[in-house]
CSV table of N, CA, C and O in Angstrom, one decimal:
chain,number,residue,atom,x,y,z
A,213,MET,N,66.1,-37.3,-77.1
A,213,MET,CA,67.2,-37.4,-76.2
A,213,MET,C,67.0,-36.4,-75.0
A,213,MET,O,67.1,-36.9,-73.8
A,214,ILE,N,66.7,-35.2,-75.3
A,214,ILE,CA,66.5,-34.2,-74.2
A,214,ILE,C,65.2,-34.6,-73.4
A,214,ILE,O,65.2,-34.4,-72.2
A,215,LEU,N,64.2,-35.0,-74.1
A,215,LEU,CA,63.0,-35.4,-73.4
A,215,LEU,C,63.2,-36.6,-72.4
A,215,LEU,O,62.6,-36.6,-71.4
A,216,GLN,N,64.1,-37.5,-72.8
A,216,GLN,CA,64.4,-38.6,-71.9
A,216,GLN,C,65.1,-38.1,-70.7
A,216,GLN,O,64.9,-38.5,-69.5
A,217,ILE,N,66.0,-37.1,-70.8
A,217,ILE,CA,66.8,-36.6,-69.7
A,217,ILE,C,65.8,-35.8,-68.8
A,217,ILE,O,65.9,-36.0,-67.5
A,218,VAL,N,64.9,-35.1,-69.3
A,218,VAL,CA,63.9,-34.3,-68.5
A,218,VAL,C,63.0,-35.3,-67.8
A,218,VAL,O,62.7,-35.1,-66.6
A,219,ALA,N,62.6,-36.4,-68.4
A,219,ALA,CA,61.8,-37.4,-67.8
A,219,ALA,C,62.5,-38.1,-66.6
A,219,ALA,O,62.0,-38.3,-65.5
A,220,VAL,N,63.8,-38.4,-66.8
A,220,VAL,CA,64.6,-39.0,-65.7
A,220,VAL,C,64.8,-38.0,-64.5
A,220,VAL,O,64.6,-38.4,-63.4
A,221,VAL,N,65.0,-36.7,-64.8
A,221,VAL,CA,65.2,-35.8,-63.8
A,221,VAL,C,63.9,-35.5,-63.0
A,221,VAL,O,63.9,-35.5,-61.8
A,222,ALA,N,62.8,-35.5,-63.8
A,222,ALA,CA,61.5,-35.3,-63.1
A,222,ALA,C,61.2,-36.5,-62.3
A,222,ALA,O,60.6,-36.4,-61.2
A,223,SER,N,61.4,-37.7,-62.7
A,223,SER,CA,61.2,-38.9,-62.0
A,223,SER,C,62.0,-38.9,-60.7
A,223,SER,O,61.5,-39.3,-59.6
A,224,ILE,N,63.3,-38.5,-60.7
A,224,ILE,CA,64.1,-38.5,-59.5
A,224,ILE,C,63.5,-37.4,-58.6
A,224,ILE,O,63.4,-37.7,-57.3
A,225,MET,N,63.1,-36.3,-59.1
A,225,MET,CA,62.5,-35.3,-58.2
A,225,MET,C,61.2,-35.7,-57.5
A,225,MET,O,61.0,-35.5,-56.4
A,226,PHE,N,60.4,-36.4,-58.3
A,226,PHE,CA,59.1,-36.9,-57.7
A,226,PHE,C,59.4,-38.0,-56.7
A,226,PHE,O,58.8,-38.0,-55.6
A,227,GLY,N,60.4,-38.8,-56.9
A,227,GLY,CA,60.8,-39.8,-55.9
A,227,GLY,C,61.3,-39.2,-54.7
A,227,GLY,O,61.0,-39.7,-53.6
A,228,ILE,N,62.2,-38.2,-54.8
A,228,ILE,CA,62.7,-37.6,-53.6
A,228,ILE,C,61.6,-36.9,-52.8
A,228,ILE,O,61.5,-37.0,-51.5
A,229,ALA,N,60.7,-36.2,-53.5
A,229,ALA,CA,59.5,-35.6,-52.8
A,229,ALA,C,58.7,-36.6,-52.1
A,229,ALA,O,58.2,-36.4,-51.0
A,230,ALA,N,58.4,-37.8,-52.7
A,230,ALA,CA,57.7,-38.8,-52.1
A,230,ALA,C,58.4,-39.4,-50.9
A,230,ALA,O,57.7,-39.6,-49.8
A,231,LEU,N,59.7,-39.6,-50.9
A,231,LEU,CA,60.4,-40.1,-49.8
A,231,LEU,C,60.4,-39.1,-48.6
A,231,LEU,O,60.2,-39.5,-47.5
A,232,PHE,N,60.5,-37.8,-48.9
A,232,PHE,CA,60.5,-36.8,-47.8
A,232,PHE,C,59.1,-36.8,-47.2
A,232,PHE,O,58.9,-36.6,-46.0
A,233,SER,N,58.1,-36.9,-48.0
A,233,SER,CA,56.7,-36.9,-47.5
A,233,SER,C,56.4,-38.1,-46.6
A,233,SER,O,55.8,-38.0,-45.6
A,234,VAL,N,56.9,-39.3,-47.1
A,234,VAL,CA,56.7,-40.5,-46.2
A,234,VAL,C,57.5,-40.4,-44.9
A,234,VAL,O,57.0,-40.8,-43.9
A,235,TYR,N,58.7,-39.8,-45.0
A,235,TYR,CA,59.4,-39.6,-43.8
A,235,TYR,C,58.7,-38.7,-42.8
A,235,TYR,O,58.6,-38.9,-41.6
A,236,ARG,N,58.1,-37.6,-43.3
A,236,ARG,CA,57.3,-36.7,-42.5
A,236,ARG,C,56.1,-37.3,-41.9
A,236,ARG,O,55.6,-37.1,-40.8
A,237,ILE,N,55.4,-38.2,-42.7
A,237,ILE,CA,54.3,-39.0,-42.2
A,237,ILE,C,54.7,-39.9,-41.0
A,237,ILE,O,54.0,-40.0,-40.0
A,238,VAL,N,55.8,-40.5,-41.2
A,238,VAL,CA,56.2,-41.5,-40.1
A,238,VAL,C,56.7,-40.7,-38.9
A,238,VAL,O,56.4,-41.1,-37.7
A,239,VAL,N,57.5,-39.7,-39.1
A,239,VAL,CA,58.2,-39.0,-38.0
A,239,VAL,C,57.4,-37.8,-37.4
A,239,VAL,O,57.6,-37.5,-36.2
A,240,GLY,N,56.6,-37.2,-38.2
A,240,GLY,CA,55.9,-36.0,-37.9
A,240,GLY,C,55.4,-35.9,-36.4
A,240,GLY,O,54.8,-36.8,-35.9
A,241,PRO,N,55.8,-34.8,-35.7
A,241,PRO,CA,55.5,-34.7,-34.3
A,241,PRO,C,54.0,-34.5,-34.0
A,241,PRO,O,53.5,-34.8,-33.0
A,242,SER,N,53.2,-33.9,-35.0
A,242,SER,CA,51.8,-33.7,-34.7
A,242,SER,C,51.0,-34.3,-35.8
A,242,SER,O,51.5,-34.7,-36.9
A,243,VAL,N,49.7,-34.3,-35.5
A,243,VAL,CA,48.7,-34.9,-36.5
A,243,VAL,C,48.7,-33.9,-37.8
A,243,VAL,O,48.6,-34.4,-38.9
A,244,LEU,N,48.8,-32.6,-37.5
A,244,LEU,CA,48.7,-31.7,-38.7
A,244,LEU,C,49.9,-31.9,-39.6
A,244,LEU,O,49.8,-31.8,-40.8
A,245,ASP,N,51.1,-32.2,-39.1
A,245,ASP,CA,52.3,-32.5,-39.9
A,245,ASP,C,52.0,-33.7,-40.7
A,245,ASP,O,52.4,-33.7,-41.9
A,246,ARG,N,51.5,-34.7,-40.1
A,246,ARG,CA,51.2,-35.9,-40.9
A,246,ARG,C,50.1,-35.7,-42.0
A,246,ARG,O,50.3,-36.2,-43.1
A,247,VAL,N,49.1,-34.9,-41.7
A,247,VAL,CA,48.1,-34.6,-42.7
A,247,VAL,C,48.6,-33.8,-43.9
A,247,VAL,O,48.4,-34.1,-45.0
A,248,ILE,N,49.4,-32.8,-43.6
A,248,ILE,CA,50.0,-32.0,-44.6
A,248,ILE,C,51.0,-32.9,-45.4
A,248,ILE,O,51.0,-32.8,-46.7
A,249,ALA,N,51.7,-33.7,-44.8
A,249,ALA,CA,52.7,-34.6,-45.5
A,249,ALA,C,51.9,-35.6,-46.4
A,249,ALA,O,52.3,-35.9,-47.6
A,250,SER,N,50.8,-36.1,-46.0
A,250,SER,CA,50.0,-37.0,-46.8
A,250,SER,C,49.4,-36.2,-48.0
A,250,SER,O,49.3,-36.8,-49.1
A,251,ASP,N,49.0,-35.0,-47.8
A,251,ASP,CA,48.5,-34.2,-48.9
A,251,ASP,C,49.6,-33.9,-49.9
A,251,ASP,O,49.4,-34.0,-51.1
A,252,VAL,N,50.8,-33.7,-49.4
A,252,VAL,CA,52.0,-33.5,-50.4
A,252,VAL,C,52.2,-34.8,-51.1
A,252,VAL,O,52.6,-34.7,-52.3
A,253,LEU,N,52.1,-35.9,-50.4
A,253,LEU,CA,52.4,-37.2,-51.1
A,253,LEU,C,51.3,-37.4,-52.2
A,253,LEU,O,51.7,-37.9,-53.3
A,254,VAL,N,50.1,-37.2,-51.9
A,254,VAL,CA,49.1,-37.4,-52.9
A,254,VAL,C,49.3,-36.4,-54.1
A,254,VAL,O,49.1,-36.8,-55.2
A,255,ALA,N,49.6,-35.2,-53.8
A,255,ALA,CA,49.9,-34.2,-54.8
A,255,ALA,C,51.1,-34.6,-55.7
A,255,ALA,O,51.1,-34.5,-56.9
A,256,THR,N,52.1,-35.2,-55.1
A,256,THR,CA,53.2,-35.7,-55.8
A,256,THR,C,52.9,-36.8,-56.7
A,256,THR,O,53.3,-36.9,-57.9
A,257,ILE,N,52.0,-37.7,-56.2
A,257,ILE,CA,51.6,-38.9,-57.0
A,257,ILE,C,50.7,-38.4,-58.2
A,257,ILE,O,50.9,-38.9,-59.3
A,258,ILE,N,49.9,-37.4,-57.9
A,258,ILE,CA,49.1,-36.8,-59.0
A,258,ILE,C,50.0,-36.2,-60.1
A,258,ILE,O,49.7,-36.4,-61.3
A,259,CYS,N,51.0,-35.4,-59.7
A,259,CYS,CA,51.9,-34.8,-60.6
A,259,CYS,C,52.7,-35.8,-61.4
A,259,CYS,O,52.9,-35.7,-62.6
A,260,ALA,N,53.1,-36.9,-60.7
A,260,ALA,CA,53.9,-37.9,-61.4
A,260,ALA,C,53.0,-38.6,-62.5
A,260,ALA,O,53.5,-38.9,-63.6
A,261,LEU,N,51.8,-38.9,-62.1
A,261,LEU,CA,50.9,-39.6,-63.1
A,261,LEU,C,50.5,-38.6,-64.2
A,261,LEU,O,50.5,-39.1,-65.4
A,262,GLY,N,50.4,-37.4,-64.0
A,262,GLY,CA,50.1,-36.4,-65.0
A,262,GLY,C,51.3,-36.3,-65.9
A,262,GLY,O,51.1,-36.2,-67.1
A,263,ALA,N,52.5,-36.3,-65.4
A,263,ALA,CA,53.7,-36.2,-66.2
A,263,ALA,C,53.9,-37.4,-67.1
A,263,ALA,O,54.2,-37.3,-68.3
A,264,GLU,N,53.6,-38.6,-66.5
A,264,GLU,CA,53.6,-39.8,-67.3
A,264,GLU,C,52.6,-39.8,-68.4
A,264,GLU,O,52.9,-40.3,-69.5
A,265,MET,N,51.4,-39.3,-68.1
A,265,MET,CA,50.4,-39.2,-69.2
A,265,MET,C,50.8,-38.2,-70.3
A,265,MET,O,50.6,-38.5,-71.5
A,266,ALA,N,51.5,-37.1,-69.9
A,266,ALA,CA,51.9,-36.2,-70.9
A,266,ALA,C,53.0,-36.8,-71.7
A,266,ALA,O,53.1,-36.5,-73.0
A,267,LEU,N,53.9,-37.5,-71.1
A,267,LEU,CA,55.1,-38.1,-71.8
A,267,LEU,C,54.6,-39.1,-72.8
A,267,LEU,O,55.2,-39.1,-73.9
A,268,ASN,N,53.7,-40.0,-72.4
A,268,ASN,CA,53.3,-41.0,-73.3
A,268,ASN,C,52.1,-40.7,-74.1
A,268,ASN,O,51.6,-41.5,-74.9
A,269,ARG,N,51.5,-39.5,-74.0
A,269,ARG,CA,50.4,-39.0,-74.7
A,269,ARG,C,49.2,-39.9,-74.7
A,269,ARG,O,48.7,-40.4,-75.7
A,270,HIS,N,48.7,-40.1,-73.5
A,270,HIS,CA,47.5,-40.9,-73.3
A,270,HIS,C,46.7,-40.3,-72.1
A,270,HIS,O,47.3,-39.5,-71.4
A,271,THR,N,45.5,-40.7,-72.0
A,271,THR,CA,44.6,-40.2,-70.9
A,271,THR,C,44.1,-41.4,-70.1
A,271,THR,O,43.0,-41.3,-69.5
A,272,ASP,N,44.7,-42.5,-70.1
A,272,ASP,CA,44.2,-43.7,-69.4
A,272,ASP,C,44.2,-43.5,-67.9
A,272,ASP,O,43.3,-44.1,-67.2
A,273,ASN,N,45.0,-42.7,-67.3
A,273,ASN,CA,45.1,-42.6,-65.9
A,273,ASN,C,44.2,-41.4,-65.4
A,273,ASN,O,44.3,-41.1,-64.2
A,274,LEU,N,43.4,-40.8,-66.2
A,274,LEU,CA,42.6,-39.6,-65.8
A,274,LEU,C,41.6,-40.0,-64.7
A,274,LEU,O,41.5,-39.2,-63.7
A,275,PRO,N,40.9,-41.1,-64.7
A,275,PRO,CA,40.1,-41.4,-63.6
A,275,PRO,C,40.8,-41.6,-62.3
A,275,PRO,O,40.3,-41.2,-61.2
A,276,VAL,N,42.0,-42.2,-62.4
A,276,VAL,CA,42.8,-42.3,-61.2
A,276,VAL,C,43.2,-41.0,-60.6
A,276,VAL,O,43.1,-40.7,-59.4
A,277,LEU,N,43.5,-40.0,-61.4
A,277,LEU,CA,43.9,-38.7,-61.0
A,277,LEU,C,42.7,-38.0,-60.3
A,277,LEU,O,42.8,-37.3,-59.2
A,278,LEU,N,41.5,-38.2,-60.9
A,278,LEU,CA,40.3,-37.6,-60.3
A,278,LEU,C,40.0,-38.2,-58.9
A,278,LEU,O,39.6,-37.4,-58.0
A,279,VAL,N,40.1,-39.5,-58.8
A,279,VAL,CA,39.8,-40.1,-57.5
A,279,VAL,C,40.8,-39.7,-56.5
A,279,VAL,O,40.5,-39.4,-55.3
A,280,LEU,N,42.1,-39.6,-56.8
A,280,LEU,CA,43.1,-39.2,-55.9
A,280,LEU,C,42.8,-37.8,-55.4
A,280,LEU,O,43.0,-37.4,-54.2
A,281,ALA,N,42.5,-36.9,-56.4
A,281,ALA,CA,42.2,-35.5,-56.0
A,281,ALA,C,41.0,-35.5,-55.1
A,281,ALA,O,40.9,-34.7,-54.1
A,282,LEU,N,40.0,-36.3,-55.3
A,282,LEU,CA,38.8,-36.3,-54.5
A,282,LEU,C,39.1,-36.8,-53.1
A,282,LEU,O,38.7,-36.2,-52.1
A,283,PHE,N,39.9,-37.8,-53.0
A,283,PHE,CA,40.4,-38.3,-51.7
A,283,PHE,C,41.2,-37.3,-50.9
A,283,PHE,O,41.1,-37.1,-49.7
A,284,ALA,N,42.0,-36.6,-51.6
A,284,ALA,CA,42.9,-35.5,-51.0
A,284,ALA,C,42.0,-34.4,-50.4
A,284,ALA,O,42.2,-34.0,-49.2
A,285,VAL,N,41.0,-34.0,-51.2
A,285,VAL,CA,40.2,-32.9,-50.7
A,285,VAL,C,39.3,-33.4,-49.5
A,285,VAL,O,39.2,-32.7,-48.5
A,286,LEU,N,38.7,-34.5,-49.7
A,286,LEU,CA,37.8,-35.1,-48.6
A,286,LEU,C,38.7,-35.4,-47.3
A,286,LEU,O,38.2,-35.1,-46.2
A,287,GLY,N,39.8,-35.9,-47.5
A,287,GLY,CA,40.7,-36.1,-46.3
A,287,GLY,C,41.1,-34.9,-45.6
A,287,GLY,O,41.0,-34.8,-44.3
A,288,SER,N,41.5,-33.8,-46.3
A,288,SER,CA,41.8,-32.6,-45.7
A,288,SER,C,40.6,-31.9,-45.0
A,288,SER,O,40.7,-31.4,-43.9
A,289,LEU,N,39.5,-32.0,-45.7
A,289,LEU,CA,38.3,-31.4,-45.1
A,289,LEU,C,37.8,-32.1,-43.8
A,289,LEU,O,37.4,-31.5,-42.8
A,290,SER,N,37.9,-33.4,-43.8
A,290,SER,CA,37.5,-34.2,-42.6
A,290,SER,C,38.5,-33.9,-41.5
A,290,SER,O,38.1,-33.8,-40.3
A,291,VAL,N,39.8,-33.9,-41.7
A,291,VAL,CA,40.7,-33.5,-40.6
A,291,VAL,C,40.5,-32.1,-40.2
A,291,VAL,O,40.5,-31.8,-38.9
A,292,ALA,N,40.2,-31.2,-41.1
A,292,ALA,CA,40.0,-29.8,-40.6
A,292,ALA,C,38.7,-29.7,-39.8
A,292,ALA,O,38.6,-28.8,-39.0
A,293,ARG,N,37.8,-30.6,-40.1
A,293,ARG,CA,36.5,-30.5,-39.4
A,293,ARG,C,36.6,-31.1,-38.0
A,293,ARG,O,36.1,-30.6,-37.0
A,294,PHE,N,37.4,-32.2,-37.8
A,294,PHE,CA,37.4,-32.9,-36.5
A,294,PHE,C,38.6,-32.6,-35.7
A,294,PHE,O,38.6,-32.9,-34.5
A,295,LEU,N,39.6,-32.0,-36.2
A,295,LEU,CA,40.8,-31.8,-35.4
A,295,LEU,C,40.8,-30.6,-34.5
A,295,LEU,O,41.5,-30.6,-33.5
A,296,PRO,N,40.2,-29.5,-34.8
A,296,PRO,CA,40.2,-28.3,-33.9
A,296,PRO,C,39.8,-28.6,-32.5
A,296,PRO,O,40.3,-27.9,-31.6
A,297,GLY,N,39.1,-29.6,-32.2
A,297,GLY,CA,38.7,-29.9,-30.8
A,297,GLY,C,39.8,-30.6,-30.0
A,297,GLY,O,39.7,-30.7,-28.8
A,298,ARG,N,40.8,-31.0,-30.7
A,298,ARG,CA,41.9,-31.8,-30.0
A,298,ARG,C,43.1,-30.8,-29.9
A,298,ARG,O,43.3,-29.9,-30.5
A,299,ASP,N,44.1,-31.3,-29.0
A,299,ASP,CA,45.3,-30.6,-28.9
A,299,ASP,C,46.2,-31.0,-30.0
A,299,ASP,O,46.0,-32.0,-30.6
A,300,SER,N,47.3,-30.3,-30.2
A,300,SER,CA,48.2,-30.6,-31.4
A,300,SER,C,49.1,-31.8,-31.1
A,300,SER,O,49.8,-32.3,-32.0
A,301,ALA,N,49.2,-32.3,-29.9
A,301,ALA,CA,50.1,-33.4,-29.6
A,301,ALA,C,49.4,-34.7,-29.5
A,301,ALA,O,48.3,-34.9,-29.4
């Protein structure tokens, strides 16, 4: 019973974090705001998948987690590499 309540609360919190991240991606005034929001969104998805795996006691989504983490790191590095030459607006 308590585990179900914790799962529902965690799901609601992950959903709210994802909605705030999508809002910042759409509205963000600068490219860096959008990049940080996309990193937060990917981290939220990774955490949600990890929580689902822990709740259901399986490791089926582990390759998905690794690929998402790889894309997050490579995306951040590529933006950090090519953005300093541009203005923030």
